[in-house]
Coordinates of C-alpha atoms in Angstrom, one line a residue:
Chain Q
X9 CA -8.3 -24.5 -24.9
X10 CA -5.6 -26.3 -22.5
X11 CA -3.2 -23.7 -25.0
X12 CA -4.7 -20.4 -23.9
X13 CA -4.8 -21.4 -20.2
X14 CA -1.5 -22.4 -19.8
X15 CA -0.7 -18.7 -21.8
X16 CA -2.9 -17.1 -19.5
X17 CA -1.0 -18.4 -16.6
X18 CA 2.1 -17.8 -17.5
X19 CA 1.2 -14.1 -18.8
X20 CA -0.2 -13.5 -15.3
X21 CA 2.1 -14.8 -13.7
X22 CA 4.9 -12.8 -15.6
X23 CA 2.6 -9.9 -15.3
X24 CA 2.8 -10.5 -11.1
X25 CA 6.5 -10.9 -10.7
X26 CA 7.3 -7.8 -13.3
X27 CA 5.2 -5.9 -11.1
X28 CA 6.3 -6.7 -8.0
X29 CA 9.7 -5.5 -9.2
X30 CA 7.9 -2.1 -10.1
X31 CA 7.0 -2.1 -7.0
X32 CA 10.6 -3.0 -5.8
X33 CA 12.0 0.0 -8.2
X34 CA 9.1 2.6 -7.3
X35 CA 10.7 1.9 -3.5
X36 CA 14.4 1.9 -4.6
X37 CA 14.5 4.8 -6.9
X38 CA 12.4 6.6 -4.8
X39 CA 15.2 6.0 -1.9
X40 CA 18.1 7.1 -3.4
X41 CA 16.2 10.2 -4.5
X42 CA 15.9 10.8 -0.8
X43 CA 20.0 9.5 -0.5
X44 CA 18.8 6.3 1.6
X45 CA 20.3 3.3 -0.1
X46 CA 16.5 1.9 0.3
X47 CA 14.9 -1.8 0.3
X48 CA 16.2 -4.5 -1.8
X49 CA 14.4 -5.0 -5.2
X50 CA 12.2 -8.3 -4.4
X51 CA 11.4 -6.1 -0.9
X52 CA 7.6 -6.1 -2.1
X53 CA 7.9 -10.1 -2.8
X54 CA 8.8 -10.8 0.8
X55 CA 6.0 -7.9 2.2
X56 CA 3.7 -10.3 0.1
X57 CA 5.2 -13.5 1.8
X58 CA 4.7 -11.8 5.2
X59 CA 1.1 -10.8 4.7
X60 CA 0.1 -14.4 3.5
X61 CA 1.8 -16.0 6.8
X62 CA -0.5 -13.6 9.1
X63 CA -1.9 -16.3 11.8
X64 CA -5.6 -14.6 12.0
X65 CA -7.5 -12.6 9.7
X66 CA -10.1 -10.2 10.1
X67 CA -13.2 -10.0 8.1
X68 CA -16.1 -7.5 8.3
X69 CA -18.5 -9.9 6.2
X70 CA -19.2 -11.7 2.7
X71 CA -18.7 -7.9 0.6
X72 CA -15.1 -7.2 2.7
X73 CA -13.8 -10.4 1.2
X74 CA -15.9 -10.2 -2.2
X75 CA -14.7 -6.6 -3.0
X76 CA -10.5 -7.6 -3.0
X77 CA -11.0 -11.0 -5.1
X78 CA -13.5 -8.7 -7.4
X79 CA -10.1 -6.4 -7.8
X80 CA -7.9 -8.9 -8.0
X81 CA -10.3 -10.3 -11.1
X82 CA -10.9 -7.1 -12.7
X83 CA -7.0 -6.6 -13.0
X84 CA -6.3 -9.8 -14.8
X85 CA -9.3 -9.3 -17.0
X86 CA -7.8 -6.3 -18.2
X87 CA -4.8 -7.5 -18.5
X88 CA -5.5 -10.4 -20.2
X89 CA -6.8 -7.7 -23.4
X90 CA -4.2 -5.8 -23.5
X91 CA -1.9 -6.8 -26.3
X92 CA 1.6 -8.3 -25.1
X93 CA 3.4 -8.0 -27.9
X94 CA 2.5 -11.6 -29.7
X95 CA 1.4 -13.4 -27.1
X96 CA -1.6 -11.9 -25.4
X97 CA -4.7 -14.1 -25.9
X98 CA -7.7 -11.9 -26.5
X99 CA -6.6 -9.0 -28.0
X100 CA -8.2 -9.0 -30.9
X101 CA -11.0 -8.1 -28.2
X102 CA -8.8 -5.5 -26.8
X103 CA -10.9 -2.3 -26.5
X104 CA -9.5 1.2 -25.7
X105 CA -12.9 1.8 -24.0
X106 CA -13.2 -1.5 -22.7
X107 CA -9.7 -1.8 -21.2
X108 CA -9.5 2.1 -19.8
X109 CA -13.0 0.5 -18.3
X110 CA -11.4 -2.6 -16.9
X111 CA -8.7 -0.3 -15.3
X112 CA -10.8 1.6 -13.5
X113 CA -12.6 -1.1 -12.0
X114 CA -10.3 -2.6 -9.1
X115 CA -10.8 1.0 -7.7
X116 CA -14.6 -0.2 -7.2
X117 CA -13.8 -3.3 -5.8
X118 CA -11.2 -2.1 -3.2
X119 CA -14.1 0.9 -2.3
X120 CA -16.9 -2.1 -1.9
X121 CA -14.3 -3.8 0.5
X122 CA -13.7 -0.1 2.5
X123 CA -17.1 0.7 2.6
X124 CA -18.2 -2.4 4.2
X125 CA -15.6 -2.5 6.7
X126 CA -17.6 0.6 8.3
X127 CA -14.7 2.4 9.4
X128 CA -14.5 6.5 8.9
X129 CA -11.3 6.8 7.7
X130 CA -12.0 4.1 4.8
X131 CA -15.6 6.0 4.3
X132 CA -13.1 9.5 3.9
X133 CA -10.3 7.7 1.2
X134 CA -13.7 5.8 -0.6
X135 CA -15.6 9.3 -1.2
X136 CA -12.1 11.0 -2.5
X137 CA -11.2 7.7 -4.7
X138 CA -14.4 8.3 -6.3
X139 CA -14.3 12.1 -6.8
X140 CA -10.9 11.9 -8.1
X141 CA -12.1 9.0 -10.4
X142 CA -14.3 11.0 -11.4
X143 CA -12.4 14.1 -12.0
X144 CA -9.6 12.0 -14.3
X145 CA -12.2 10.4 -16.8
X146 CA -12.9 13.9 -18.2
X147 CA -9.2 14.1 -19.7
X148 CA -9.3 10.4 -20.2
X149 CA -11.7 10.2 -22.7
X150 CA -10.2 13.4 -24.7
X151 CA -7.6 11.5 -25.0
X152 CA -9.2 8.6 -26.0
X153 CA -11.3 9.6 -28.3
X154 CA -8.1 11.2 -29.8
X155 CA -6.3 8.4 -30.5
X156 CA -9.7 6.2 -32.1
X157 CA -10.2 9.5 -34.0
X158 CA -6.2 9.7 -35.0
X159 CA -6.1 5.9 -36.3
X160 CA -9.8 5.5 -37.3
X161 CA -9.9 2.4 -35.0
X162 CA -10.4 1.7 -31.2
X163 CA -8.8 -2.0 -31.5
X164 CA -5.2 -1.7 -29.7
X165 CA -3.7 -4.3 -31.4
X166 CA -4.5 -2.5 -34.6
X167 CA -2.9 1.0 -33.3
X168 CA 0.3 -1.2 -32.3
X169 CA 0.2 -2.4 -35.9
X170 CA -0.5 1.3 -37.5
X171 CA 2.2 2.4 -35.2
X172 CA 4.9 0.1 -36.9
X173 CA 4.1 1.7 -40.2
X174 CA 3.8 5.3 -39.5
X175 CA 6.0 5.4 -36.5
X176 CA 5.1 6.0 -32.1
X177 CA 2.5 8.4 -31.9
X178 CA 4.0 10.9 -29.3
X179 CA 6.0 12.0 -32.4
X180 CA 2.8 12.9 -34.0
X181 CA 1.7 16.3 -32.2
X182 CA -2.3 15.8 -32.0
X183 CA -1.4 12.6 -30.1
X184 CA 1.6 13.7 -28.3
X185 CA -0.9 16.4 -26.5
X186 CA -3.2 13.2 -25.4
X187 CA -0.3 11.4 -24.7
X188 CA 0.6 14.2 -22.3
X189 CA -2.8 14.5 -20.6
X190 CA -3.0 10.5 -20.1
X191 CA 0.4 11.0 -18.4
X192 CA -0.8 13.4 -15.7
X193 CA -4.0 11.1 -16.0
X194 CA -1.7 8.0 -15.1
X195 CA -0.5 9.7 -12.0
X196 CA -3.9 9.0 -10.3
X197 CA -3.5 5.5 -11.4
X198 CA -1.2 4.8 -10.1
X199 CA -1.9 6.0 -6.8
X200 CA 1.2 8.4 -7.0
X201 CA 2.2 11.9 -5.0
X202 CA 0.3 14.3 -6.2
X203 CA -2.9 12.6 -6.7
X204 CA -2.6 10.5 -3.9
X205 CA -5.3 11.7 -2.1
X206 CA -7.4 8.4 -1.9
X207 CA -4.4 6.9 0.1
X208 CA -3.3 9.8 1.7
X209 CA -0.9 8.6 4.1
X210 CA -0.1 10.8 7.3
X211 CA -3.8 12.1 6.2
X212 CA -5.9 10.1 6.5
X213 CA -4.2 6.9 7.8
X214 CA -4.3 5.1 5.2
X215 CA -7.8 5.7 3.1
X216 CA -9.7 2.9 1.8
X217 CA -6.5 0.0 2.8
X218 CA -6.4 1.0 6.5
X219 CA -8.5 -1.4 7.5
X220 CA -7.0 -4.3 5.1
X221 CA -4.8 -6.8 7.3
X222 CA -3.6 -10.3 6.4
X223 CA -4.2 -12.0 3.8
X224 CA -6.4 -9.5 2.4
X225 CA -3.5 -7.1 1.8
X226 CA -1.3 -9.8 0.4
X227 CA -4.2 -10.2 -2.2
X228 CA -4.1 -6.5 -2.8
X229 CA -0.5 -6.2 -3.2
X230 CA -0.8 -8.8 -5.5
X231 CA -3.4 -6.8 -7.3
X232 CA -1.4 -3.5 -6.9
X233 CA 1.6 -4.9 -8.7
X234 CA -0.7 -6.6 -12.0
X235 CA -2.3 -3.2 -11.9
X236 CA 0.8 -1.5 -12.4
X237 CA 2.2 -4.0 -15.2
X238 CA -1.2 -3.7 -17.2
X239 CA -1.1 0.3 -16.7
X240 CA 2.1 0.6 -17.9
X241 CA 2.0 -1.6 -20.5
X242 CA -1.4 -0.1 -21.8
X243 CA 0.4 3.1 -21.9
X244 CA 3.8 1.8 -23.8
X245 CA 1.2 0.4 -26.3
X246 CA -1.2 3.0 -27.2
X247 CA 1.6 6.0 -27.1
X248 CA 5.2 4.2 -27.3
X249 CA 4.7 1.9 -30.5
X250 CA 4.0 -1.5 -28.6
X251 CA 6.3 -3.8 -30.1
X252 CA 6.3 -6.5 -32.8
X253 CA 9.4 -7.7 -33.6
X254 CA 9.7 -10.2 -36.7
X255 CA 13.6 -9.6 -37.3
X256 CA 15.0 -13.6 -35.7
X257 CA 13.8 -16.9 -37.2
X258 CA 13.0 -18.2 -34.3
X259 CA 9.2 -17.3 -32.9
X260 CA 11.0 -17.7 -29.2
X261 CA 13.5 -15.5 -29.6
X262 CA 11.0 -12.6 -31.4
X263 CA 8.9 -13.1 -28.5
X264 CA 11.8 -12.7 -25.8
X265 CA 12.7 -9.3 -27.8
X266 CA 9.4 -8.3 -27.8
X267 CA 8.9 -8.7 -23.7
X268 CA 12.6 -6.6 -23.1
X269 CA 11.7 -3.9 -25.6
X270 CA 8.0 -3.6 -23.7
X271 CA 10.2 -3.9 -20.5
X272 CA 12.2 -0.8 -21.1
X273 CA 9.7 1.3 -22.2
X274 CA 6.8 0.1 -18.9
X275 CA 10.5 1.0 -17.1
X276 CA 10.3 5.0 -18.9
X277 CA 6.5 5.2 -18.1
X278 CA 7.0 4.1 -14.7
X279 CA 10.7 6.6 -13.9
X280 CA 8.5 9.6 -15.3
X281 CA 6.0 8.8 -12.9
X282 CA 8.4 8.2 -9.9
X283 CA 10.5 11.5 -11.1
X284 CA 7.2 13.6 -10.4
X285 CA 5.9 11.6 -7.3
X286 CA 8.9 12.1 -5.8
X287 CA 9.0 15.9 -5.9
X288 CA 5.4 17.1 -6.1
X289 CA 3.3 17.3 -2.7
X290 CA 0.1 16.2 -2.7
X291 CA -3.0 17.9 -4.1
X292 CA -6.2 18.6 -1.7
X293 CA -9.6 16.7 -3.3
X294 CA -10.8 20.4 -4.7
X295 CA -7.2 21.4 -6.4
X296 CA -7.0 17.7 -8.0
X297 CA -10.7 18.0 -9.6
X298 CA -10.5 21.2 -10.8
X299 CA -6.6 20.6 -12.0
X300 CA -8.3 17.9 -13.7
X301 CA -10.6 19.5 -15.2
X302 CA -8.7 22.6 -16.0
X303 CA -4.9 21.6 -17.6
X304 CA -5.2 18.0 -18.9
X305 CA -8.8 18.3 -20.2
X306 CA -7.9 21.3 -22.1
X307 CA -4.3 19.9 -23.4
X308 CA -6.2 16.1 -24.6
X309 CA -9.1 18.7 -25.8
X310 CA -6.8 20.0 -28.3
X311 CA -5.3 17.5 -29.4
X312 CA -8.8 15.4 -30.1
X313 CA -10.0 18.6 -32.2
X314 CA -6.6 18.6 -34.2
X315 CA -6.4 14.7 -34.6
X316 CA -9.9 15.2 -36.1
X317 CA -9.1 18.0 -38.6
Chain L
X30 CA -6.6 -27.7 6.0
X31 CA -3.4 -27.4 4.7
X32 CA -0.3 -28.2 6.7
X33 CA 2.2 -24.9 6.2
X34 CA 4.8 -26.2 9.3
X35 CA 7.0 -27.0 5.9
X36 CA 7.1 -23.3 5.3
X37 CA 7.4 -21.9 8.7
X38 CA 11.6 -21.1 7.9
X39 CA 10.5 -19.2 4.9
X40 CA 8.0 -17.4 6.8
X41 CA 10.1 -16.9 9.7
X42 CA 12.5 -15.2 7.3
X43 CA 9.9 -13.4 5.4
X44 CA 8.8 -11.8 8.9
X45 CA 11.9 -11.0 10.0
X46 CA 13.1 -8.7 6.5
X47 CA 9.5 -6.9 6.5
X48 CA 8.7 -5.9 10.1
X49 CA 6.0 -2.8 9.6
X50 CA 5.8 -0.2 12.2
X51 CA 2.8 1.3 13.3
X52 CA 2.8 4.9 13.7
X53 CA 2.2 5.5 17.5
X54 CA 4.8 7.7 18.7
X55 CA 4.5 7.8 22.9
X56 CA 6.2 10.4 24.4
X57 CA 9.5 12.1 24.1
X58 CA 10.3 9.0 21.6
X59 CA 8.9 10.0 19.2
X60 CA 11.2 12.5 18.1
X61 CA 14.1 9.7 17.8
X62 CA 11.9 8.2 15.4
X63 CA 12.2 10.1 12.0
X64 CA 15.9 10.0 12.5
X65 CA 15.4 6.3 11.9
X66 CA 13.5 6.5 9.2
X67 CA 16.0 9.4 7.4
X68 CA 18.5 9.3 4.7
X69 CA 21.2 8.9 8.1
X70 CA 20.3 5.8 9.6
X71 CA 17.9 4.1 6.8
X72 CA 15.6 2.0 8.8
X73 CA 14.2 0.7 5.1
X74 CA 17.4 -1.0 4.4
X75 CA 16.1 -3.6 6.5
X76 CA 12.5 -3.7 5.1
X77 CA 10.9 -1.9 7.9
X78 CA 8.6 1.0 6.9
X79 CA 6.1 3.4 9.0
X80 CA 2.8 2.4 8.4
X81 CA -0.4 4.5 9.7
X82 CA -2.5 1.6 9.9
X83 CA -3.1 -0.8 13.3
X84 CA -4.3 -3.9 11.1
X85 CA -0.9 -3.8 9.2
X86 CA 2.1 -3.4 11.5
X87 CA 4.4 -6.6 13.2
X88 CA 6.3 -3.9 15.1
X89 CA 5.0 -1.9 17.7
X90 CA 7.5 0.7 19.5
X91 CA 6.8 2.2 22.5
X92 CA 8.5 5.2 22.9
X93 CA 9.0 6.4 26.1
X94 CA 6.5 7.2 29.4
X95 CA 3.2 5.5 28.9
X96 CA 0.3 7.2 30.6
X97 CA -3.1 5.4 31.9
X98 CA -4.8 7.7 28.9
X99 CA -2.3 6.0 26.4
X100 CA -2.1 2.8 27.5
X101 CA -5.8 2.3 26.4
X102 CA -4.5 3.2 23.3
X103 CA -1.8 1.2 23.0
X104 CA -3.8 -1.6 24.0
X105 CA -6.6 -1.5 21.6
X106 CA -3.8 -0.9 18.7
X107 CA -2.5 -4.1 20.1
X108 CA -5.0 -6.0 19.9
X109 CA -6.3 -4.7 16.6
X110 CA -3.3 -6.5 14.4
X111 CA -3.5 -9.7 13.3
X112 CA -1.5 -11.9 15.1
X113 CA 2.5 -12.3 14.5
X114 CA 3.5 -9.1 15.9
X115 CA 6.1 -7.8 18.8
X116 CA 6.0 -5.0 20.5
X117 CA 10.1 -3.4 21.1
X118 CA 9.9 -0.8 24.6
X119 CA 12.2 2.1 23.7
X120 CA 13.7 4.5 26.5
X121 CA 13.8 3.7 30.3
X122 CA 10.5 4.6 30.9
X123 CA 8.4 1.9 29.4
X124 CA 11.0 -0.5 31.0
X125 CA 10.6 0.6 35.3
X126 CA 9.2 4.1 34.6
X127 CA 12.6 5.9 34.3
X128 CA 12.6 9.4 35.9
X129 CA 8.7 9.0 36.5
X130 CA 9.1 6.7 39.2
X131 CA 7.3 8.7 41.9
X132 CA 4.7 9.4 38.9
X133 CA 1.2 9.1 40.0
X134 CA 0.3 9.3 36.1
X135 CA 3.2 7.1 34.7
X136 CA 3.1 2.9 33.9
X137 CA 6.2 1.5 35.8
X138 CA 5.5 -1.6 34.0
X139 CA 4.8 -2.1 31.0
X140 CA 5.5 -5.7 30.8
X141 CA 2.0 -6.5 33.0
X142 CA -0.1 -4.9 30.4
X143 CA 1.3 -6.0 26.7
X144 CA 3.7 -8.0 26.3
X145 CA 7.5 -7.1 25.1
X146 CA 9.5 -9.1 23.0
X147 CA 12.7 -6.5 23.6
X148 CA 13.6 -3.8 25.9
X149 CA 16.4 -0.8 25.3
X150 CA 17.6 0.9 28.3
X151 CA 18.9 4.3 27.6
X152 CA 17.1 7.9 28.0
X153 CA 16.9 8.6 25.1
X154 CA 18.9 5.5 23.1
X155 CA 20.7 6.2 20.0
X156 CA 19.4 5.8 17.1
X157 CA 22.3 2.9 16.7
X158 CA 20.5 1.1 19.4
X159 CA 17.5 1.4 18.7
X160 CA 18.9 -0.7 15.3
X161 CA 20.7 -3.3 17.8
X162 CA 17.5 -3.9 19.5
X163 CA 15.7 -4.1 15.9
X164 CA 18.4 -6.6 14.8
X165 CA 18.1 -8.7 18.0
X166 CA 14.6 -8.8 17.6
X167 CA 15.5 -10.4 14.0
X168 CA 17.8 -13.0 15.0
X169 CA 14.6 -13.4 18.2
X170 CA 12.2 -14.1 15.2
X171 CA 14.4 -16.2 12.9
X172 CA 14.2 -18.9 16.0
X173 CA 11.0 -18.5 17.3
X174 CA 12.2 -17.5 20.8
X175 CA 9.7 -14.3 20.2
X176 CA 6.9 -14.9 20.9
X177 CA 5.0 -11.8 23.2
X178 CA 1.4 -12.7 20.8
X179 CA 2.1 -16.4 22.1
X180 CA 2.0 -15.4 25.7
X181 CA -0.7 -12.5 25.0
X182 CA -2.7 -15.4 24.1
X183 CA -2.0 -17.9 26.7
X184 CA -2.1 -15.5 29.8
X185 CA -4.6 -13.4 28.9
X186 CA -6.5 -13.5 32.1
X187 CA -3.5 -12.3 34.1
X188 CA -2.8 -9.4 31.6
X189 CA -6.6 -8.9 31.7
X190 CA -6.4 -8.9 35.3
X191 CA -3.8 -6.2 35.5
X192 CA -5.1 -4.2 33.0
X193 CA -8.9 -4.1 34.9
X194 CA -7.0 -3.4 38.1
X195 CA -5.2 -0.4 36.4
X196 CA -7.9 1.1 34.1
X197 CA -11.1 0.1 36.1
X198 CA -13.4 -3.0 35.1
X199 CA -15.2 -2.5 31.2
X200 CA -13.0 0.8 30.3
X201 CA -13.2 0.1 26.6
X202 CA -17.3 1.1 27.1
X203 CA -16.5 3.7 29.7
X204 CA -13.7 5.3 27.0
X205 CA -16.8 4.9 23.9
X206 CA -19.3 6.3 25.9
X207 CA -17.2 9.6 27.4
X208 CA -17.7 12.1 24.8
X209 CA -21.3 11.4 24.6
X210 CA -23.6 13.5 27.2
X211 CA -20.9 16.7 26.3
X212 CA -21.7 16.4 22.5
X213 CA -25.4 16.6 23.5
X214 CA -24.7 19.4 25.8
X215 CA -22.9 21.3 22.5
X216 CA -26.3 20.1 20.5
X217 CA -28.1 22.1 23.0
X218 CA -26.5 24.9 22.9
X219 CA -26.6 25.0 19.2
X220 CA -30.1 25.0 19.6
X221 CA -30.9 27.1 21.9

C-alpha cells in the first residue's frame, strides 16, 4: 500500500517536472525557429512559481474552482495507467479506450471552469473546444480500433510487450497509417498551431483560460505540463515500442534505461509536433472539423480495414 | 494560515524573470511594441511574454497619449488582475501629456489615476529603453521598492477621487448602460 503511494508520487512528480521542461523546449525550440534565443528551459517552472505567489485570487463560485482540480485529477488518473516502462502501478488496468478517455477529460474540466466564469470569450473557446473534441474522436477511434484489431488486445502493456517481439508498429503499414492519423490527432491535444482554435490567442483572447488568474493558472500549468508527459508518452508506447529493458543486472539501472529511452522518444513525438506548430497557421472551427473528418479519418480508416484483413 | 514571508526572496525573484504583458497597446506605442517582442530585441529572453488576457499579466505598458475613452479602459484592466502587478508609462505622453499639452482630450497625468511603478521619457523611446526601464523595474521588484498595487490599495480614495472628478461620478454603469437604448433603436428598425 505505503509502496504504490510513494511510486505514485514519485511517478507524478517526475511526470510534472519532465513536463514542465516540454514546456520549457516547446518555448525554446520554438524561439530559435523564429531566430530569438528564447526563454531559459525551467522558464515554465518559474511562470508556475509566479502564479502561485499571486496575493488575491478571483473565483466565480464552487464549479470555477471544482472544474481545474477536476483537470488536474483527471490528468494523473490517466497517467497513472499508462505503462512507464516497469514502473507504472496500474497498468495492467491500462485501457486504450479507457486512457484515450482519461485524456480527453481535463478538456471537460477546464470547459466546466470557463463556463461558469460567465464570460463571452470563455463561452466562444468552450463551444470550439468541444466541436473540435468532437471532430478528432472520429480519426481517434479508427485508429484505435486499429491497433486492438492489429494485436488482438486493447491492454497497453500487452502491445508494449507484443512490440518487443515483432518489433515498433509504425514499421508495420496498417499501423503506421493509424499512427499517422493519431499524429495529426495529437496536434489538437496538444493545443498546438493549427488546431489551436480553442485557445486561439490574438482571436479570441485567450478561449476558455482568459479568465484563469492566480493560483488557478498555476494549477493549470501544472495540469498542462502532466498532460503533455502522459500524451506523449501514451503515444511513444502504443506506436514507438514503449520500452522494457532487461539487458543490466541491476533492476535500478534497467529502470533508469527505461525512463531515457522513453525520454528521447516523448522528445521525437513532441519536435514533430513543434516542427508543424511552428509553420502551419491556424485552422478556422469549420476547416478543422471537416479536415478531421476528411484526411485523418480516411488515412486511420484504411489502416483499421487492412489491420483487420 | 501558512506563513510564506520565508519565501518572499524566491518569489520576488520568480516575479521578476516572468513579468506577463497584457496586450493593450495605447496609442502611437503600440507600434514599438512588436519590435520588442521580435527576433531583434527578444523581449522573451527575460521571461516576459504578450498575453491577451487582463487576469494574467504583472506588467502593464502604457504606450503613449491616454484619452478619457481609454483611460476607462485601462482602469478596469487594472483592476481586473490579481494583485502583484506594475504598470511601466512608455513615451512622454503618459508622463506630462507630451505634445498634447494643450489637449482638451489628452491625460497630462497619468500618475493621479493608476499608479506607475516606472516612467521612460523619450517620444518614441528605443526599443533599448524600453529594456532599461524593464530591467530597472527588475532590480525595483527584487527589493520591494515597487510597489504601485501597494499604494493603489492604500490611497484608493484619492485615486478614486481623481478618477470621479475626471470621468464623472458611477461611469463604470454609465459606460455598461451606453449602447443600450441604440441597440433597441436597431431592434426596432429590424422590426419594423
Amino acid at each position: 500500500m505505503l509502496e504504490a503511494f510513494l511510486k505514485a508520487l514519485l511517478i507524478i512528480l517526475y511526470a510534472t517536472f519532465v513536463g514542465f521542461m516540454f514546456m520549457g523546449i516547446i518555448r525554446k525550440v520554438t524561439a530559435r525557429i523564429h531566430r530569438r534565443i528564447g526563454p531559459p528551459i525551467y522558464q515554465p517552472i518559474i511562470d508556475t512559481i509566479k502564479f502561485f505567489s499571486k496575493k488575491e485570487n478571483i473565483t466565480h463560485g464552487v464549479i470555477y474552482d471544482f472544474g481545474i482540480i477536476f483537470a488536474l485529477g483527471a490528468t494523473i488518473l490517466a497517467l497513472m495507467f499508462i505503462p512507464l516502462g516497469g514502473v507504472s502501478i496500474l497498468r495492467a488496468y491500462g485501457d486504450l479506450i479507457l486512457i484515450t478517455f482519461l485524456l480527453e477529460i481535463p478538456m471537460l474540466g477546464i470547459m466546466f471552469a470557463a463556463m461558469s466564469s460567465g464570460n463571452p470569450y470563455a463561452g466562444i473557446g468552450a463551444q470550439r473546444a468541444l466541436l473540435t473534441l468532437l471532430a478528432i474522436q472520429v480519426p481517434l477511434g479508427f485508429a484505435i480500433v486499429a491497433l486492438a484489431e492489429y494485436y488482438g488486445t486493447f491492454s497497453t502493456y500487452e502491445i508494449v510487450m507484443a512490440q518487443q517481439i515483432h518489433g515498433w508498429s509504425i514499421f508495420h503499414l496498417p499501423l503506421l497509417l493509424a499512427a499517422i492519423a493519431y499524429d495529426i490527432v495529437l496536434q489538437a491535444m496538444f493545443g498546438k498551431e493549427p488546431f489551436d482554435i480553442m485557445i486561439a490567442p490574438g482571436e479570441i483572447s485567450l478561449g476558455p483560460m482568459v479568465e484563469f488568474g492566480g493560483k488557478h493558472m498555476g494549477i493549470l500549468q501544472i495540469q498542462h505540463a502532466i498532460g503533455l508527459f502522459a500524451e506523449t508518452l501514451f503515444f511513444s508506447n502504443i506506436f514507438l515500442g514503449g520500452a522494457v529493458v532487461m539487458t543490466f543486472a541491476s533492476p535500478i539501472l534497467n529502470t533508469l534505461a527505461t525512463l531515457v529511452i522513453l525520454l528521447i522518444k516523448q522528445l521525437a513525438v513532441l519536435l514533430i509536433a513543434i516542427f508543424i506548430s511552428t509553420i502551419f497557421p491556424r485552422f478556422t472551427i469549420d476547416q478543422a472539423a471537416r479536415f478531421y473528418w476528411k484526411w485523418p479519418t480516411i488515412i486511420a480508416a484504411l489502416g483499421a480495414i487492412l489491420a483487420s484483413l | 494560515m501558512v506563513d510564506w514571508r520565508l519565501f518572499e526572496p524566491l518569489f520576488n525573484w520568480a516575479r521578476k524573470k516572468s513579468l506577463w504583458i497584457v496586450s493593450f497597446c495605447t496609442g502611437c506605442g503600440g507600434i514599438e511594441m512588436p519590435p520588442l517582442m521580435t527576433s531583434r530585441y527578444d523581449i522573451e529572453r527575460f521571461g516576459i511574454i504578450p498575453d491577451p488576457s487582463p487576469r494574467q499579466y504583472d506588467l502593464f505598458l502604457i504606450t503613449g497619449y491616454v484619452t478619457p475613452k481609454t483611460l476607462k479602459r485601462i482602469i478596469i484592466t487594472y483592476e481586473m488582475a490579481p494583485d502583484p502587478k506594475w504598470v511601466l508609462a512608455h513615451g512622454s505622453c503618459p508622463l506630462n501629456g507630451g505634445v498634447y499639452w494643450d489637449s482638451y482630450n489628452a491625460i497630462k497625468h497619468l500618475d493621479k489615476y493608476i499608479p506607475v511603478d516606472v516612467f521612460i521619457a523619450g517620444c518614441m523611446p528605443r526599443p533599448e529603453a524600453v529594456l532599461d526601464g524593464i530591467h530597472k523595474l527588475m532590480e525595483m521588484i527584487e527589493s520591494g521598492e515597487a510597489d504601485g498595487w501597494k499604494r493603489y490599495r492604500e490611497n484608493y480614495e484619492w485615486y478614486r477621487k481623481n478618477q470621479d472628478e475626471l470621468l464623472g461620478e458611477g461611469w463604470r454603469e454609465k459606460e455598461a448602460r451606453k449602447w443600450i437604448p441604440w441597440l433597441m433603436d436597431k431592434r426596432k428598425e429590424v422590426k419594423e
